Amino acid sequence: MAEGRDEFFNGSFPDDFMWGTSTSAYQVEGGWNADGKGLSSWDKFTQAGGNTYMNQTGDIACDSYHKTDEDIKLLKNLGVGYYRFSISWSRVLPKGTTDEVNHAGVKYYNDLINSLLENGITPMVAMYHFDLPQALQDEYDGWLNPKMADVFNDYAKFCYDTFGDRVKWWITINEPWEPALLGHGFGLTPPGKKDLRSSVYKVAYIMLLAHAKAWHTYDQQFRTSQQGKVSLILNVQWGEPKSNTQADKDAAERSLEWWLGWFAHPVFVNGDWPDIMKKTVKEKSDAKGIPNRLPEFTEPEKQLIKGTADFFALNMYSAFLIEHQAFPSGVDWNYMTDQEMKTSSHPSWQRGANVWLFNTPWALRKLLNWVKTHYNDPEIIITENGFAIDGEAELTGEEALNDKIRVNYLTSYVNEALKAIRLDGVRLKGYFYWSLMDNFEWMEGYRVRFAVLSGVPRAPCNEEFVARAVVEYISKRGEADKVQVIDIRQRNIGFLGSTALCTAVIAANRDSKVTEVASGTSFNVATHVMSVLTVYADICVNYSNPDTVLRALETKTGFVQLCIFSFSAVELGDNRLSGLLGVLNPDHLVVLDLSYNGLAYYDNVSIDLSTIFQEMTKFTKLRALSLSYNSLAESHMMNLCKVLEKLPCLVSLDLNGNFVGGSIGCLLNSINQPLKCLRLRNGRVCDSGIRNIAGSKHSSQLTELDVSFNCLSSECLPDLLCILEASKNTLQSLNVSGNEVETVPDLSKQFVDLLSV
């Protein structure tokens, strides 16, 4: 290329270049049940708990549903000419079909579109950005049902009919890769299904048909009168070969084909999957003696899909290093192993707040040229690009406003885009930054921030005012009038406000415990209050700074009676966390909660947790241990067994979201007394794990068992029955959702009777 990747190129963008910013409905709107809106898949997924950082939800988010005028002012102040947002499908069609229209939802989007145009801002509207109406998930099994292609087409026609006289830029589906792989392969997003072998490919097939039908509907019925453009948004991270070997180069190419080409090749080339994907999956399916796991398009379907995009809409943030990885013939061939590659990152790359996010601007130029070469030189619009800074959520004041890292990221990426236009002849027509404002970032909740505008998500009330009011209120109460219940339902007071609230609670309750915290906030104040109760009244609002906490713990002599320890607001490394554990009093600690800390996984490297595990063994009075969502692998489970042997009082164990797998037998055997609570949600537990539970001493005393979203088939039914029979006098909660066993239609009467008990 004519200009080096680290050299700044002086030039200018075309006069008609599209500068914009993006959001999506669930991430910013809030108003999850306002004015007749139907339930969405993300509403259900987040409200169920255990699926997002600190159980945060988008119930309120940035409250854009009630703040259209403020959003317009933000856009005007930025000076952008375009705004990409999405329509909440269930806000306009509560049941997902045109049989029932929510006119209040339609009015919201009409008002937003009209206001944008009045202020000289052009809307780009996505019809689907992950939030499927829950009614369609329940009735059709969502995107696994071929009927969804026609249902989506009807919805798209409704949108064209209702808003198309003013909307000239349409997106049918945003990032189909996400619901296909994360939602139906890994189970990390709605609907939480885990089938990497075939469902992943089937969902992609149905979503492509849905997109194609919606494009043709616009082309045949609306294009002449409305003069708009329609596409779908595709996402990818650039795959850079780790070495110059041909094997790594081929692996990098496969990674791009499986990620981007998966959808781009059918739409922009020939209506069919990439050749390497078709060949590979077919061969591996044949070797297993099973039907082809990759659905095969008919000739009419190929013709339907081919050419159904008026521009190439691209979301790109970062890059990976790719190297070839060979698998034995007996491996479980699936979407991931089919690619025969593995990813890593380079030590020199600046990492963002997400484990996958790195500042690699050169990768954008490479990707733009790859798209130009592979897809017949299309017009391209970058519809998402941005950076979340690690630890930014803990910054305040001038420190938070000193945004040099994001400025560097933006400058570098935009300059690489300019090189692609001026030096390489790429037909790049626009750039949309993600995002307009800090918002709900899916599984990460509000922990990571991408926005160009500083600050936590807006709330219906001023969080600083709430925090001060709570402090003042509690400080005036008499010593005998201890706070026993805090009820702040539907109050999104944010991180700063809830931290101040915690400090105030401690001040009023130094020698007593808070017996209940009722929370309906997007920041889970229940967890947050419990977290701070292990430290003391004069902890400042930036308590999550580890040094501050250490100093406080080292200078105090007593604890409140309710001892909960959870630093889930920050990710702490091994040494710092083991230091915090080291100063805690083992005579007081009865509940240890280290959820959502990313303890075992950093920068694609597995961390040695031996020091942390060793510190845990001293808490001999511990009754409840939660290590949920810490990326623990089976290798960590063996060391955890040694910890559990040293905790004689333990009756509650929470390992949600970790790779428990086949280690469950060892874990159960190492626990001294029968467990009352066992949570293994999303833990890759198989039928044999249920057999281990059924045959253990724990089955007779359980009050709660959560094995949802694992790998449980109907073959585990007899063992589930044994558990239910053994615990029929104690069991209060059993969760097996998200498994094949949940869908077995002919459950025995005994099973049903026991479930009801």
CSV table of N, CA, C and O in Angstrom, one decimal, residues 560-627:
chain,number,residue,atom,x,y,z
A,560,VAL,N,-19.4,-4.8,60.0
A,560,VAL,CA,-20.8,-4.9,60.3
A,560,VAL,C,-21.1,-6.4,60.3
A,560,VAL,O,-20.4,-7.3,59.9
A,561,GLN,N,-22.3,-6.7,60.9
A,561,GLN,CA,-22.6,-8.1,61.2
A,561,GLN,C,-22.9,-8.9,59.9
A,561,GLN,O,-22.5,-10.0,59.8
A,562,LEU,N,-23.5,-8.2,58.9
A,562,LEU,CA,-23.7,-8.9,57.6
A,562,LEU,C,-22.5,-8.7,56.8
A,562,LEU,O,-22.2,-7.6,56.3
A,563,CYS,N,-21.7,-9.7,56.6
A,563,CYS,CA,-20.4,-9.6,55.9
A,563,CYS,C,-20.5,-10.2,54.5
A,563,CYS,O,-20.5,-11.4,54.3
A,564,ILE,N,-20.7,-9.3,53.5
A,564,ILE,CA,-20.7,-9.7,52.1
A,564,ILE,C,-19.5,-9.0,51.4
A,564,ILE,O,-19.3,-7.8,51.7
A,565,PHE,N,-18.8,-9.7,50.6
A,565,PHE,CA,-17.6,-9.2,50.0
A,565,PHE,C,-17.8,-9.4,48.5
A,565,PHE,O,-17.8,-10.5,48.0
A,566,SER,N,-18.0,-8.3,47.7
A,566,SER,CA,-18.2,-8.4,46.3
A,566,SER,C,-17.7,-7.2,45.6
A,566,SER,O,-18.2,-6.1,45.8
A,567,PHE,N,-16.6,-7.3,44.9
A,567,PHE,CA,-16.0,-6.2,44.1
A,567,PHE,C,-16.4,-6.4,42.7
A,567,PHE,O,-15.6,-6.3,41.8
A,568,SER,N,-17.7,-6.7,42.4
A,568,SER,CA,-18.1,-7.0,41.1
A,568,SER,C,-18.2,-5.7,40.2
A,568,SER,O,-18.5,-5.8,39.0
A,569,ALA,N,-17.9,-4.6,40.8
A,569,ALA,CA,-18.0,-3.3,40.0
A,569,ALA,C,-16.7,-3.1,39.2
A,569,ALA,O,-16.6,-2.3,38.4
A,570,VAL,N,-15.6,-3.9,39.6
A,570,VAL,CA,-14.4,-3.7,38.9
A,570,VAL,C,-13.7,-5.1,38.6
A,570,VAL,O,-14.1,-6.1,39.3
A,571,GLU,N,-12.9,-5.1,37.6
A,571,GLU,CA,-12.1,-6.4,37.4
A,571,GLU,C,-10.8,-6.2,38.2
A,571,GLU,O,-10.1,-5.3,38.0
A,572,LEU,N,-10.5,-7.2,39.0
A,572,LEU,CA,-9.3,-7.1,39.9
A,572,LEU,C,-8.4,-8.3,39.5
A,572,LEU,O,-8.8,-9.4,39.4
A,573,GLY,N,-7.1,-8.0,39.4
A,573,GLY,CA,-6.1,-9.1,39.1
A,573,GLY,C,-5.9,-9.9,40.3
A,573,GLY,O,-6.3,-9.6,41.4
A,574,ASP,N,-5.2,-11.0,40.1
A,574,ASP,CA,-4.9,-12.0,41.2
A,574,ASP,C,-4.2,-11.4,42.4
A,574,ASP,O,-4.7,-11.5,43.5
A,575,ASN,N,-3.1,-10.6,42.2
A,575,ASN,CA,-2.4,-10.1,43.3
A,575,ASN,C,-3.2,-9.1,44.1
A,575,ASN,O,-3.2,-9.1,45.4
A,576,ARG,N,-3.9,-8.2,43.5
A,576,ARG,CA,-4.7,-7.2,44.2
A,576,ARG,C,-5.8,-7.8,45.0
A,576,ARG,O,-6.1,-7.5,46.1
A,577,LEU,N,-6.5,-8.8,44.4
A,577,LEU,CA,-7.7,-9.4,45.0
A,577,LEU,C,-7.2,-10.3,46.2
A,577,LEU,O,-7.8,-10.3,47.2
A,578,SER,N,-6.1,-11.0,46.0
A,578,SER,CA,-5.6,-11.8,47.1
A,578,SER,C,-5.2,-10.9,48.3
A,578,SER,O,-5.3,-11.3,49.4
A,579,GLY,N,-4.7,-9.7,47.9
A,579,GLY,CA,-4.3,-8.8,49.0
A,579,GLY,C,-5.6,-8.3,49.8
A,579,GLY,O,-5.5,-8.2,51.0
A,580,LEU,N,-6.7,-8.1,49.1
A,580,LEU,CA,-7.9,-7.7,49.7
A,580,LEU,C,-8.4,-8.8,50.6
A,580,LEU,O,-8.9,-8.6,51.7
A,581,LEU,N,-8.4,-10.0,50.1
A,581,LEU,CA,-8.8,-11.2,50.9
A,581,LEU,C,-7.9,-11.3,52.1
A,581,LEU,O,-8.4,-11.7,53.2
A,582,GLY,N,-6.7,-11.0,52.0
A,582,GLY,CA,-5.7,-11.2,53.1
A,582,GLY,C,-6.0,-10.4,54.3
A,582,GLY,O,-5.6,-10.8,55.4
A,583,VAL,N,-6.6,-9.2,54.2
A,583,VAL,CA,-6.9,-8.4,55.3
A,583,VAL,C,-8.3,-8.5,55.9
A,583,VAL,O,-8.6,-7.9,56.9
A,584,LEU,N,-9.1,-9.4,55.3
A,584,LEU,CA,-10.4,-9.6,55.9
A,584,LEU,C,-10.3,-10.5,57.1
A,584,LEU,O,-9.5,-11.4,57.2
A,585,ASN,N,-11.2,-10.3,58.0
A,585,ASN,CA,-11.3,-11.1,59.3
A,585,ASN,C,-12.0,-12.4,59.0
A,585,ASN,O,-13.2,-12.4,58.8
A,586,PRO,N,-11.3,-13.6,59.1
A,586,PRO,CA,-12.0,-14.8,58.8
A,586,PRO,C,-13.1,-15.2,59.9
A,586,PRO,O,-13.9,-16.0,59.6
A,587,ASP,N,-13.1,-14.6,61.0
A,587,ASP,CA,-14.1,-14.9,62.0
A,587,ASP,C,-15.4,-14.2,61.7
A,587,ASP,O,-16.4,-14.6,62.3
A,588,HIS,N,-15.4,-13.3,60.8
A,588,HIS,CA,-16.7,-12.6,60.5
A,588,HIS,C,-17.3,-12.9,59.2
A,588,HIS,O,-18.5,-12.9,59.1
A,589,LEU,N,-16.5,-13.3,58.3
A,589,LEU,CA,-17.0,-13.5,56.9
A,589,LEU,C,-17.8,-14.8,56.8
A,589,LEU,O,-17.3,-15.9,57.0
A,590,VAL,N,-19.0,-14.6,56.4
A,590,VAL,CA,-19.9,-15.8,56.2
A,590,VAL,C,-20.4,-15.9,54.7
A,590,VAL,O,-20.8,-17.0,54.3
A,591,VAL,N,-20.3,-14.8,54.0
A,591,VAL,CA,-20.7,-14.9,52.6
A,591,VAL,C,-19.6,-14.2,51.8
A,591,VAL,O,-19.2,-13.1,52.0
A,592,LEU,N,-19.1,-14.9,50.8
A,592,LEU,CA,-18.0,-14.4,49.9
A,592,LEU,C,-18.6,-14.4,48.5
A,592,LEU,O,-18.8,-15.4,47.9
A,593,ASP,N,-18.7,-13.2,47.9
A,593,ASP,CA,-19.2,-13.0,46.6
A,593,ASP,C,-18.2,-12.3,45.7
A,593,ASP,O,-17.9,-11.1,45.9
A,594,LEU,N,-17.6,-13.1,44.8
A,594,LEU,CA,-16.6,-12.5,43.8
A,594,LEU,C,-17.1,-12.6,42.4
A,594,LEU,O,-16.3,-12.8,41.5
A,595,SER,N,-18.4,-12.5,42.2
A,595,SER,CA,-19.0,-12.6,40.9
A,595,SER,C,-18.6,-11.5,39.9
A,595,SER,O,-18.3,-10.4,40.4
A,596,TYR,N,-18.6,-11.9,38.7
A,596,TYR,CA,-18.4,-10.9,37.6
A,596,TYR,C,-17.1,-10.1,37.7
A,596,TYR,O,-17.0,-8.9,37.5
A,597,ASN,N,-16.0,-10.8,38.0
A,597,ASN,CA,-14.7,-10.1,38.1
A,597,ASN,C,-13.7,-10.6,37.0
A,597,ASN,O,-12.6,-10.0,37.0
A,598,GLY,N,-14.1,-11.5,36.2
A,598,GLY,CA,-13.2,-11.9,35.1
A,598,GLY,C,-11.9,-12.5,35.7
A,598,GLY,O,-10.8,-12.3,35.2
A,599,LEU,N,-12.0,-13.2,36.8
A,599,LEU,CA,-10.8,-13.6,37.6
A,599,LEU,C,-9.9,-14.5,36.8
A,599,LEU,O,-8.7,-14.4,36.9
A,600,ALA,N,-10.4,-15.4,35.9
A,600,ALA,CA,-9.6,-16.4,35.3
A,600,ALA,C,-9.2,-16.1,33.9
A,600,ALA,O,-8.5,-16.9,33.3
A,601,TYR,N,-9.6,-15.0,33.4
A,601,TYR,CA,-9.4,-14.8,31.9
A,601,TYR,C,-9.1,-13.3,31.7
A,601,TYR,O,-9.8,-12.4,32.1
A,602,TYR,N,-7.9,-13.1,31.2
A,602,TYR,CA,-7.5,-11.7,30.8
A,602,TYR,C,-6.6,-11.8,29.6
A,602,TYR,O,-5.6,-12.5,29.5
A,603,ASP,N,-7.0,-11.0,28.6
A,603,ASP,CA,-6.2,-10.9,27.4
A,603,ASP,C,-6.0,-12.3,26.8
A,603,ASP,O,-4.8,-12.6,26.3
A,604,ASN,N,-7.0,-13.2,26.7
A,604,ASN,CA,-6.9,-14.5,26.2
A,604,ASN,C,-5.9,-15.4,26.9
A,604,ASN,O,-5.4,-16.4,26.4
A,605,VAL,N,-5.5,-15.0,28.1
A,605,VAL,CA,-4.6,-15.8,28.9
A,605,VAL,C,-5.3,-16.3,30.2
A,605,VAL,O,-6.0,-15.5,30.9
A,606,SER,N,-5.1,-17.6,30.5
A,606,SER,CA,-5.7,-18.1,31.7
A,606,SER,C,-4.8,-17.7,32.9
A,606,SER,O,-3.6,-17.9,32.9
A,607,ILE,N,-5.4,-17.2,33.9
A,607,ILE,CA,-4.6,-16.6,35.1
A,607,ILE,C,-4.5,-17.7,36.2
A,607,ILE,O,-5.5,-18.4,36.5
A,608,ASP,N,-3.4,-17.8,36.8
A,608,ASP,CA,-3.2,-18.7,37.9
A,608,ASP,C,-3.9,-18.1,39.1
A,608,ASP,O,-3.5,-17.0,39.6
A,609,LEU,N,-4.8,-18.8,39.7
A,609,LEU,CA,-5.6,-18.3,40.8
A,609,LEU,C,-5.2,-19.0,42.1
A,609,LEU,O,-5.9,-19.0,43.1
A,610,SER,N,-4.0,-19.6,42.1
A,610,SER,CA,-3.6,-20.3,43.3
A,610,SER,C,-3.6,-19.5,44.6
A,610,SER,O,-3.9,-19.9,45.7
A,611,THR,N,-3.1,-18.2,44.4
A,611,THR,CA,-3.0,-17.3,45.6
A,611,THR,C,-4.4,-17.0,46.1
A,611,THR,O,-4.6,-17.0,47.3
A,612,ILE,N,-5.3,-16.6,45.2
A,612,ILE,CA,-6.7,-16.3,45.7
A,612,ILE,C,-7.3,-17.5,46.3
A,612,ILE,O,-7.9,-17.4,47.4
A,613,PHE,N,-7.2,-18.7,45.7
A,613,PHE,CA,-7.7,-19.9,46.3
A,613,PHE,C,-7.1,-20.2,47.7
A,613,PHE,O,-7.8,-20.6,48.6
A,614,GLN,N,-5.9,-20.0,47.8
A,614,GLN,CA,-5.2,-20.2,49.1
A,614,GLN,C,-5.8,-19.3,50.2
A,614,GLN,O,-6.0,-19.7,51.3
A,615,GLU,N,-6.0,-18.0,49.8
A,615,GLU,CA,-6.6,-17.1,50.8
A,615,GLU,C,-8.0,-17.5,51.2
A,615,GLU,O,-8.4,-17.3,52.3
A,616,MET,N,-8.8,-18.1,50.3
A,616,MET,CA,-10.1,-18.5,50.6
A,616,MET,C,-10.2,-19.6,51.7
A,616,MET,O,-11.2,-19.6,52.4
A,617,THR,N,-9.2,-20.4,51.8
A,617,THR,CA,-9.2,-21.5,52.7
A,617,THR,C,-9.3,-21.1,54.2
A,617,THR,O,-9.7,-21.9,55.0
A,618,LYS,N,-8.9,-19.8,54.4
A,618,LYS,CA,-8.9,-19.4,55.8
A,618,LYS,C,-10.3,-19.0,56.4
A,618,LYS,O,-10.5,-18.9,57.6
A,619,PHE,N,-11.3,-18.9,55.4
A,619,PHE,CA,-12.6,-18.5,55.9
A,619,PHE,C,-13.4,-19.7,56.3
A,619,PHE,O,-14.4,-20.1,55.6
A,620,THR,N,-13.1,-20.2,57.4
A,620,THR,CA,-13.7,-21.5,57.8
A,620,THR,C,-15.2,-21.4,58.2
A,620,THR,O,-15.9,-22.4,58.4
A,621,LYS,N,-15.6,-20.1,58.4
A,621,LYS,CA,-17.0,-19.9,58.8
A,621,LYS,C,-17.9,-19.6,57.6
A,621,LYS,O,-19.1,-19.3,57.7
A,622,LEU,N,-17.3,-19.6,56.4
A,622,LEU,CA,-18.0,-19.2,55.2
A,622,LEU,C,-19.2,-20.2,54.9
A,622,LEU,O,-19.0,-21.4,55.0
A,623,ARG,N,-20.4,-19.6,54.7
A,623,ARG,CA,-21.5,-20.5,54.4
A,623,ARG,C,-22.0,-20.4,53.0
A,623,ARG,O,-22.7,-21.3,52.5
A,624,ALA,N,-21.6,-19.3,52.3
A,624,ALA,CA,-22.0,-19.1,50.9
A,624,ALA,C,-20.9,-18.6,50.1
A,624,ALA,O,-20.2,-17.6,50.5
A,625,LEU,N,-20.6,-19.2,49.0
A,625,LEU,CA,-19.5,-18.8,48.1
A,625,LEU,C,-20.1,-18.6,46.7
A,625,LEU,O,-20.7,-19.5,46.1
A,626,SER,N,-19.8,-17.5,46.1
A,626,SER,CA,-20.3,-17.2,44.7
A,626,SER,C,-19.1,-16.8,43.9
A,626,SER,O,-18.4,-15.8,44.2
A,627,LEU,N,-18.8,-17.5,42.8
A,627,LEU,CA,-17.8,-17.2,41.9
A,627,LEU,C,-18.3,-17.1,40.5
A,627,LEU,O,-17.7,-17.4,39.5
